[in-house]
PDB file of C-alpha atoms in Angstrom:
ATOM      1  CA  UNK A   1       0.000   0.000   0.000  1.00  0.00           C
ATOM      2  CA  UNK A   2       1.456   3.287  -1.177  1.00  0.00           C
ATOM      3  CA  UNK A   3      -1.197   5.298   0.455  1.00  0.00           C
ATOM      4  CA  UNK A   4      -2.691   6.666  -2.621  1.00  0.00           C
ATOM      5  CA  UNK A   5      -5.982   5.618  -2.656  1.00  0.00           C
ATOM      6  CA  UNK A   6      -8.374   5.407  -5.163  1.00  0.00           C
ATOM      7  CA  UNK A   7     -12.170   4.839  -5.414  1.00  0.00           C
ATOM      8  CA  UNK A   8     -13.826   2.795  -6.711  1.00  0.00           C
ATOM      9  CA  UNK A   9     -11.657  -0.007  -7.607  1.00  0.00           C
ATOM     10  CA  UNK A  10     -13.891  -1.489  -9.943  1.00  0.00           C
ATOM     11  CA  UNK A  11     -16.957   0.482 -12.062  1.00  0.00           C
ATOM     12  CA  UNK A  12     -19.274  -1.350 -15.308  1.00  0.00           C
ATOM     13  CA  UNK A  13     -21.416   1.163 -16.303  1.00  0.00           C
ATOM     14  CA  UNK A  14     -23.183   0.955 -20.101  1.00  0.00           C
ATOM     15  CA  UNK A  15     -22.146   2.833 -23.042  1.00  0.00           C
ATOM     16  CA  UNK A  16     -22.780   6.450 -22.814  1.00  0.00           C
ATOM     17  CA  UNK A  17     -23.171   6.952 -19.080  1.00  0.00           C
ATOM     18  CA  UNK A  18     -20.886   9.476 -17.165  1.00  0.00           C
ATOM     19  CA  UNK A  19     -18.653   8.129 -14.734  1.00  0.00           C
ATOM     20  CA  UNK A  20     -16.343   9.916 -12.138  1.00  0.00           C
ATOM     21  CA  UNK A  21     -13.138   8.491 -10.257  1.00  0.00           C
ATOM     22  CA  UNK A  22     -11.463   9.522  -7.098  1.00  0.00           C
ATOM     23  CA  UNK A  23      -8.031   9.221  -5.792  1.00  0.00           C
ATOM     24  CA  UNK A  24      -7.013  10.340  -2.899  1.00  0.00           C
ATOM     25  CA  UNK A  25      -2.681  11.472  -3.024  1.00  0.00           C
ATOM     26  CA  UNK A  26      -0.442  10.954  -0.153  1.00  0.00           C
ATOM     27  CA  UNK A  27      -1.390  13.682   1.777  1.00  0.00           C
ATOM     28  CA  UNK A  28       1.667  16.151   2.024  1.00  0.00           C
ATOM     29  CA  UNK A  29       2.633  15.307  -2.220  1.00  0.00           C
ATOM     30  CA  UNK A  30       1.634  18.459  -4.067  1.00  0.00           C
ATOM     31  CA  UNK A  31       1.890  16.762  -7.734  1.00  0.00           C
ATOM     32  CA  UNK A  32      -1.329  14.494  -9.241  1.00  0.00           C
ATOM     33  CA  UNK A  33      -0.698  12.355 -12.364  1.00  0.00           C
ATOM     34  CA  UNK A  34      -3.591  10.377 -14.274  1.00  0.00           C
ATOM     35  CA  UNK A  35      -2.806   7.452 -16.540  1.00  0.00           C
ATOM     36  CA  UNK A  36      -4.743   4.848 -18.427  1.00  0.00           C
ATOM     37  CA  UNK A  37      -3.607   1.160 -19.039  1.00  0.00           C
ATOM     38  CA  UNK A  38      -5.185  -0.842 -21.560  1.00  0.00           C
ATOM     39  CA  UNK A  39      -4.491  -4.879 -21.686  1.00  0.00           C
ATOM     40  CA  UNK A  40      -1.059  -5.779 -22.878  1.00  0.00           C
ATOM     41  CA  UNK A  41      -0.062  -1.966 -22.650  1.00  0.00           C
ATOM     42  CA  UNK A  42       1.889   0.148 -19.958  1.00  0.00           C
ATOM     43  CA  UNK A  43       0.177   2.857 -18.113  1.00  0.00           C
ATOM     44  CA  UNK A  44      -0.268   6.131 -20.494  1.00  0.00           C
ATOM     45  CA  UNK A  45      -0.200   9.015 -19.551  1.00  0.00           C
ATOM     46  CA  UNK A  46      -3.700  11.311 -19.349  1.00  0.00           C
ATOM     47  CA  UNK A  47      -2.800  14.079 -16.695  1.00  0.00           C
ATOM     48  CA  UNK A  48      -1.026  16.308 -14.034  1.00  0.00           C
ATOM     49  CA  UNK A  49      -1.815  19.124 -11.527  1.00  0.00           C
ATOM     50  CA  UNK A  50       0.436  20.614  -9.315  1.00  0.00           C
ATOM     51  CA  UNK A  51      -1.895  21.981  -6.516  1.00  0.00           C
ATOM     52  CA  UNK A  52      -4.718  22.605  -7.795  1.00  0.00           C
ATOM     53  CA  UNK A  53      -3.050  24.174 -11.088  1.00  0.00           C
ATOM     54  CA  UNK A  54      -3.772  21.602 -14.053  1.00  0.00           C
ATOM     55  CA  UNK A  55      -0.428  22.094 -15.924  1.00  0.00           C
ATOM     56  CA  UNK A  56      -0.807  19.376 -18.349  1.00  0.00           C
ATOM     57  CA  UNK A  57      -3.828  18.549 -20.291  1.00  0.00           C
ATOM     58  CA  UNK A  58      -3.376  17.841 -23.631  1.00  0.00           C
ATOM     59  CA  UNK A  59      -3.140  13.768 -23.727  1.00  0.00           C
ATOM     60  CA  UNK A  60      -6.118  13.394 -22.145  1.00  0.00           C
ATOM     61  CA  UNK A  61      -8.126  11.571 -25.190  1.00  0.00           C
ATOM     62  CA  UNK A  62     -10.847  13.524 -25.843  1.00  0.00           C
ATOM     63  CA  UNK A  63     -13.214  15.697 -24.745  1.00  0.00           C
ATOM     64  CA  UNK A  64     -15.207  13.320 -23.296  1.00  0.00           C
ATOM     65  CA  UNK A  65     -12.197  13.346 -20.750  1.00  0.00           C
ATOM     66  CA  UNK A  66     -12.033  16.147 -18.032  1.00  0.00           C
ATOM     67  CA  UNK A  67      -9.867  16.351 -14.374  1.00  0.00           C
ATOM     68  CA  UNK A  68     -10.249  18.348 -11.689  1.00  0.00           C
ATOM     69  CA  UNK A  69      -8.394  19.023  -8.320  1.00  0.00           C
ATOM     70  CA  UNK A  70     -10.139  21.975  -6.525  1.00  0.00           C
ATOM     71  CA  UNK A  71      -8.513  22.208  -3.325  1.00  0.00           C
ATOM     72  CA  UNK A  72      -4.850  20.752  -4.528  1.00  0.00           C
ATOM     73  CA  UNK A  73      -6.168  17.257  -2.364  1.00  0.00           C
ATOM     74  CA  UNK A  74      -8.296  14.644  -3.907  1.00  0.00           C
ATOM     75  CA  UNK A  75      -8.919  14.688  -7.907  1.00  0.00           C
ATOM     76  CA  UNK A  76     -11.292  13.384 -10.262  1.00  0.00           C
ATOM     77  CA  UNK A  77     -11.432  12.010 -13.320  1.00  0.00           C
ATOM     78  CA  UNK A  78     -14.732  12.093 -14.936  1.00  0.00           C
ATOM     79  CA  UNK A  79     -15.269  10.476 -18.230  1.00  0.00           C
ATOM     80  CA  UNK A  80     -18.606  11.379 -20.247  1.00  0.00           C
ATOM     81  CA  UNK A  81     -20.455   9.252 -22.569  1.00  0.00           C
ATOM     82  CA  UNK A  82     -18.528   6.204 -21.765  1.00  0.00           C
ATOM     83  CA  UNK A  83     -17.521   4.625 -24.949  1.00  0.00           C
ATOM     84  CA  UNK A  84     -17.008   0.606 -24.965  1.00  0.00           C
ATOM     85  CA  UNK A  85     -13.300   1.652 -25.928  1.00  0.00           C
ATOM     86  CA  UNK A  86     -12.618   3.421 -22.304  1.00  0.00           C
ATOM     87  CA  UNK A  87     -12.418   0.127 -20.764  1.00  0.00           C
ATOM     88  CA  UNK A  88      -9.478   0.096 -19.201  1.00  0.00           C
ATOM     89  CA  UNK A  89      -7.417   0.093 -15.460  1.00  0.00           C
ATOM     90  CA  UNK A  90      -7.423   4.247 -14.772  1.00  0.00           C
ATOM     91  CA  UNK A  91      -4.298   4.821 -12.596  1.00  0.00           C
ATOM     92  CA  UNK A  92      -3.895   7.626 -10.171  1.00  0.00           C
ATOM     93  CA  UNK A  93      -0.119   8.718  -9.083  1.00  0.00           C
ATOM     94  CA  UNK A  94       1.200  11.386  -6.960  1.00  0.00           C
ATOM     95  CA  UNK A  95       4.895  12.936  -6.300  1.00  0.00           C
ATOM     96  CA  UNK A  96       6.036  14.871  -2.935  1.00  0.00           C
ATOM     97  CA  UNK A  97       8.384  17.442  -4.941  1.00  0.00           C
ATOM     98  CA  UNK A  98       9.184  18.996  -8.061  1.00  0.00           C
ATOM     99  CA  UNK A  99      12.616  19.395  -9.729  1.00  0.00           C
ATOM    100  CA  UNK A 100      14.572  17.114 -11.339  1.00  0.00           C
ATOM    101  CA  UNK A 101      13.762  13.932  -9.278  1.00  0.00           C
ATOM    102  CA  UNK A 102      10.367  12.864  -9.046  1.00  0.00           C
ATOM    103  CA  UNK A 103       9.085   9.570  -7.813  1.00  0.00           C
ATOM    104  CA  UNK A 104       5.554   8.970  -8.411  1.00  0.00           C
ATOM    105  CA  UNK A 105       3.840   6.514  -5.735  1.00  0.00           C
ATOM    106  CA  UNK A 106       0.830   4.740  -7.737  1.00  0.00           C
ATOM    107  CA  UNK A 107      -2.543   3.597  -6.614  1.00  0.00           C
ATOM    108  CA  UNK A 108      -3.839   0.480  -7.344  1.00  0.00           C
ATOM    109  CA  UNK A 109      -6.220   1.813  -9.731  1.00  0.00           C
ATOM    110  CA  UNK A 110      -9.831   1.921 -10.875  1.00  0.00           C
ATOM    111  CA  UNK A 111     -10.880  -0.608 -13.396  1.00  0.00           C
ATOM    112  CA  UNK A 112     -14.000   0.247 -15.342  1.00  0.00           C
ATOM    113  CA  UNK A 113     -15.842  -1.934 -17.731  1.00  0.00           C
ATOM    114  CA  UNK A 114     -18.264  -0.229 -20.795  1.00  0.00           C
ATOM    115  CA  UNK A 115     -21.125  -2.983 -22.030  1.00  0.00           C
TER     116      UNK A 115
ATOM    117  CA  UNK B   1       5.922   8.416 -27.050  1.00  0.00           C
ATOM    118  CA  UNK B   2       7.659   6.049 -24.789  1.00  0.00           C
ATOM    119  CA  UNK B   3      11.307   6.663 -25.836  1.00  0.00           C
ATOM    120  CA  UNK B   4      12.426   3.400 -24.322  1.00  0.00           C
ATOM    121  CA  UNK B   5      13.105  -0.085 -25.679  1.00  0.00           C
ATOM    122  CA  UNK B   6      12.563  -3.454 -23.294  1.00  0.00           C
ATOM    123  CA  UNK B   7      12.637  -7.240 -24.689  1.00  0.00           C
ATOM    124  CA  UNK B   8       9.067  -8.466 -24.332  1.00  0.00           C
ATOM    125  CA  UNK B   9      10.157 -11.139 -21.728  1.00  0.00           C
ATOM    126  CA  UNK B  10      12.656 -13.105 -20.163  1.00  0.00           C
ATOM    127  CA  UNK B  11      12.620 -15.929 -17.440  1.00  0.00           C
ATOM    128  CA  UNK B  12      14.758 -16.347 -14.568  1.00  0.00           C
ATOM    129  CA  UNK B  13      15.621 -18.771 -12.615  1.00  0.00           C
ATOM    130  CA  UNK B  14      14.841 -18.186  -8.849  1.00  0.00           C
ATOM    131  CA  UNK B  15      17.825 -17.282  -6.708  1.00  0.00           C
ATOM    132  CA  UNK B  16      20.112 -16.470  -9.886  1.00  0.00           C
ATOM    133  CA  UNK B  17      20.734 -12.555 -11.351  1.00  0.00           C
ATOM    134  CA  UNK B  18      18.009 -11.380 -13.675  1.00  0.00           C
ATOM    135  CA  UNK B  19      19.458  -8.833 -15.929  1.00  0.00           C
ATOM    136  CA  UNK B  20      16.516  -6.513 -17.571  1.00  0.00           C
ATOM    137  CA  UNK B  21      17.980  -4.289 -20.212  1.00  0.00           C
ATOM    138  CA  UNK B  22      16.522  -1.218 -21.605  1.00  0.00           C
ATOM    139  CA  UNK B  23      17.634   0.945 -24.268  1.00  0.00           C
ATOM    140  CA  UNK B  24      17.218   4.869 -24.456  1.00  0.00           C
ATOM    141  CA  UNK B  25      19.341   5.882 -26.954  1.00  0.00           C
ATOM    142  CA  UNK B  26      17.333   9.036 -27.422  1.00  0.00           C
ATOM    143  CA  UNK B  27      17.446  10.550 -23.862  1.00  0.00           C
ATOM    144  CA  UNK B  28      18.984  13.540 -23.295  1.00  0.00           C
ATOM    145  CA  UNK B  29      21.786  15.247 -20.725  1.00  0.00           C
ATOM    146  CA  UNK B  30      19.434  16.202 -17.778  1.00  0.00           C
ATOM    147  CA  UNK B  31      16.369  12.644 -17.647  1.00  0.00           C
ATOM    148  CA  UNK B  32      17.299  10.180 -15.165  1.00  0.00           C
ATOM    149  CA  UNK B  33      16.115   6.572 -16.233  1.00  0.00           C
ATOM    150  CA  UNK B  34      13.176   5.278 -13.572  1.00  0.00           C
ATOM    151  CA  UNK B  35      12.639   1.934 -13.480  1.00  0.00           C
ATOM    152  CA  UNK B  36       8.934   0.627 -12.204  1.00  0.00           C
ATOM    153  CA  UNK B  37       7.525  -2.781 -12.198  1.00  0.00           C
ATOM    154  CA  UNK B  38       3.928  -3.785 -12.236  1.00  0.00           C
ATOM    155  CA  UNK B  39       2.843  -6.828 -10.445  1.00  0.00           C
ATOM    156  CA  UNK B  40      -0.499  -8.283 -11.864  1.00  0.00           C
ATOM    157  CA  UNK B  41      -3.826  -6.326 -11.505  1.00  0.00           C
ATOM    158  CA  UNK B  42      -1.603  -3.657  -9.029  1.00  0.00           C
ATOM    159  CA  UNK B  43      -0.320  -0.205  -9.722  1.00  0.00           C
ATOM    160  CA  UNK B  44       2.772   0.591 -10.603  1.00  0.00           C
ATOM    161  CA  UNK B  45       6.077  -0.004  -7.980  1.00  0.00           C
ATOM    162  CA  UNK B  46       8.826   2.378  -7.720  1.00  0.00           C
ATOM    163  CA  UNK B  47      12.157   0.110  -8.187  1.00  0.00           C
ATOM    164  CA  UNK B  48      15.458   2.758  -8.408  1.00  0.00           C
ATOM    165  CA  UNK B  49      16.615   5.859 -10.523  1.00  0.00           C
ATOM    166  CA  UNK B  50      19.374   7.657 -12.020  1.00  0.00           C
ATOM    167  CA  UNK B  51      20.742   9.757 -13.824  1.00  0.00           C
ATOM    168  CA  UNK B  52      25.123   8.345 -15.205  1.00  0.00           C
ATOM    169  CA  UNK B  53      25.964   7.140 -12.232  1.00  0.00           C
ATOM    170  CA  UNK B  54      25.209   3.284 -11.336  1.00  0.00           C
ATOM    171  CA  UNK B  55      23.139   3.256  -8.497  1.00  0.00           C
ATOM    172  CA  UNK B  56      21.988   0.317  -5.976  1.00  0.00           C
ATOM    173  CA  UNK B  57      19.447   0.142  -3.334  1.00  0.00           C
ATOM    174  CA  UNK B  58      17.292  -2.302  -1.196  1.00  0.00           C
ATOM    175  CA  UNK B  59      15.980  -3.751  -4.471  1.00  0.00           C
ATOM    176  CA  UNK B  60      18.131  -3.743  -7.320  1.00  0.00           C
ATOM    177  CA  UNK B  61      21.068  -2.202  -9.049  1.00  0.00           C
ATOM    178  CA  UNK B  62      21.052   0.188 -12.046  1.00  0.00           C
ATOM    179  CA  UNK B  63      23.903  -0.072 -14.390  1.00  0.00           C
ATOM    180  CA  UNK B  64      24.151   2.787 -16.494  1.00  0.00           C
ATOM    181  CA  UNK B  65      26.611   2.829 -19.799  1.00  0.00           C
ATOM    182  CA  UNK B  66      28.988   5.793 -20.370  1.00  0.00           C
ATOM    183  CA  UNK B  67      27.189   7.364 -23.131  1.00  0.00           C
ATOM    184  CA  UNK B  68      24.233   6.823 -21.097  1.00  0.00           C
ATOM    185  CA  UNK B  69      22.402   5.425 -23.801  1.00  0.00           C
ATOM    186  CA  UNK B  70      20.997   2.284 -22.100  1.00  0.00           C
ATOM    187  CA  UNK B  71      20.943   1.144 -19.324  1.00  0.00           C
ATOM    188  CA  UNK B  72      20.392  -2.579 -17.193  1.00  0.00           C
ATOM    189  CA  UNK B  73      18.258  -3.302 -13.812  1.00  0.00           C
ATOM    190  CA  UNK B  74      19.874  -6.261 -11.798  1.00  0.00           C
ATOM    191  CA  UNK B  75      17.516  -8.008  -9.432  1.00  0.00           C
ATOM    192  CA  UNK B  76      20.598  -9.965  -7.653  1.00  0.00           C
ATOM    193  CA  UNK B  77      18.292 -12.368  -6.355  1.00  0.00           C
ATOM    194  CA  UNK B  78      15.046 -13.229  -8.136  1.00  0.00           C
ATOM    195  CA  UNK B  79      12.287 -15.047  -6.369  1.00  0.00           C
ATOM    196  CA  UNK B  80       8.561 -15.794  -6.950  1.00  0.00           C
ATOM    197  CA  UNK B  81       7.745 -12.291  -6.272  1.00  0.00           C
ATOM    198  CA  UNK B  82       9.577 -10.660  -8.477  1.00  0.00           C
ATOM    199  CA  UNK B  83       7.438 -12.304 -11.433  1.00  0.00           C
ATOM    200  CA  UNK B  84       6.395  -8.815 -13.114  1.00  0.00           C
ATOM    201  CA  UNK B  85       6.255  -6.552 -15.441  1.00  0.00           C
ATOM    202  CA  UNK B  86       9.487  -4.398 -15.194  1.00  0.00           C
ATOM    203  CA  UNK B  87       9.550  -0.824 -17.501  1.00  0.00           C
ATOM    204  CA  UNK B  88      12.199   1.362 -18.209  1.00  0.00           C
ATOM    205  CA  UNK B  89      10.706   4.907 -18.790  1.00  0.00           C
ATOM    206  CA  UNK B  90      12.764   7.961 -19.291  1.00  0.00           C
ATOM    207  CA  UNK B  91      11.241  11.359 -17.726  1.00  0.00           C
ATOM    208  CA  UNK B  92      10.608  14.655 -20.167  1.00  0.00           C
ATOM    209  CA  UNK B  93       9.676  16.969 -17.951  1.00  0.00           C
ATOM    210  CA  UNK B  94       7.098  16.173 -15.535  1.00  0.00           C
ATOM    211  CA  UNK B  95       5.668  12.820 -17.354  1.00  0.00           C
ATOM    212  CA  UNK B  96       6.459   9.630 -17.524  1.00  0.00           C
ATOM    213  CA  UNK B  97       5.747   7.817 -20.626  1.00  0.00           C
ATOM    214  CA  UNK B  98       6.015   3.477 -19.988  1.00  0.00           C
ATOM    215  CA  UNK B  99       6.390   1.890 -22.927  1.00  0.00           C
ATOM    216  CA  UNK B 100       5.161  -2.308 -22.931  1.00  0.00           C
ATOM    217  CA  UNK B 101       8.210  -3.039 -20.768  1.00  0.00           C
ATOM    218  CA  UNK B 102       9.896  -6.640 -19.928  1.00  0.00           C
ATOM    219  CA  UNK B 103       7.674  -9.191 -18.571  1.00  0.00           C
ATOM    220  CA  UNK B 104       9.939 -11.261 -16.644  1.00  0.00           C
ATOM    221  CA  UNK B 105       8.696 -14.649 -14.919  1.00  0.00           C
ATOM    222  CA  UNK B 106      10.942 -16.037 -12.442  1.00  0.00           C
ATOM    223  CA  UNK B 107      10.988 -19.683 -12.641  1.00  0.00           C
ATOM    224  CA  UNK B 108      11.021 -22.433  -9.619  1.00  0.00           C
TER     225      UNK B 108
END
């Protein structure tokens, strides 16, 4: 256990309902990555805030796809009109610094299943 | 994006060396090389980092060659639990791009 946390570990919803994802960072890290990891693939990367600032946006895969962190604590990921090709394991990561080393402690991640 | 290149798998036997390499020909001066591994159906573990020098911890080694442009992880003593998926990732800026990485299976 890393102490990221994440919520809830498993979701099926049918195509074109919204869903929304928690994690929950180590408490005192001030960075917030999102990935996605499809079968057979390593994680990708969606996301990252620093605080509450999202500084990097532009890989998350559509517009369907939108992140928040309001208070610089927990984030979501909410994902609109589910598509049958956003099943996949959505990981949450966070970091306790910036600068040129930067370990990322991972949660175990939210699997979510489109019929 | 993943800049990174990993054999698709290797086995080990348990109690020898297992020798993961990864090659990153394109990183540049200032991007340490992080290696993770990904035991089944869990997030992603933190294994070691760096950035020319070699570098050893509690885990593993990190062998890094001059030019820098690969690189090897050395579990010095596999066991069971170390069946995973291992992956090299380099680090532009603030993300971290995995490629498919090395499934290694430690063998009995």
């Amino acid at each position: 256990d890393t102490g990221v946390s994440q919520d809830p570990r498993h979701k099926i919803t049918k195509r074109g309902q919204n869903v929304t994802f928690r994690c929950d960072p180590i408490s005192e890290h001030n960075r917030l990555y999102w990935y996605r990891q499809t079968l057979g693939q390593g994680p990708e990367f969606l996301t990252y805030f620093q605080n509450e600032a999202q500084l990097e946006k532009s890989r998350l895969l559509s517009d369907r796809f939108s992140a928040e962190r309001p208070k610089g604590s927990f984030s979501t990921l909410e994902i609109q009109r589910t598509e049958q090709g956003d099943s996949a394991m959505y990981l949450c990561a966070s970091s306790p610094r910036t600068g040129s080393y930067n370990e990322q402690f991972f949660g175990p991640g939210t699997r979510l299943t489109v019929l | 994006d993943a800049k990174t290149t990993q054999p698709p798998s290797m086995d080990c036997a348990e109690g020898r060396a297992a020798n993961l390499p990864c090659n990153h020909s394109t990183i540049s001066g200032n991007e340490y090389v992080y290696w993770y591994r990904q035991i089944h159906s869990q997030g992603p573990q933190y294994i070691i980092h760096g950035l020319k020098n070699n570098e050893t911890n509690e885990m593993a080694s990190l062998i890094i060659t001059e030019d820098r442009k690969s690189s090897t992880l050395i579990l010095p003593h596999a066991t069971l639990r170390d069946t995973a998926v291992y992956y090299c990732i380099d680090r532009p800026g603030n993300q971290f791009y995995f490629g498919t990485g090395t499934s290694l299976t430690v063998i009995p």
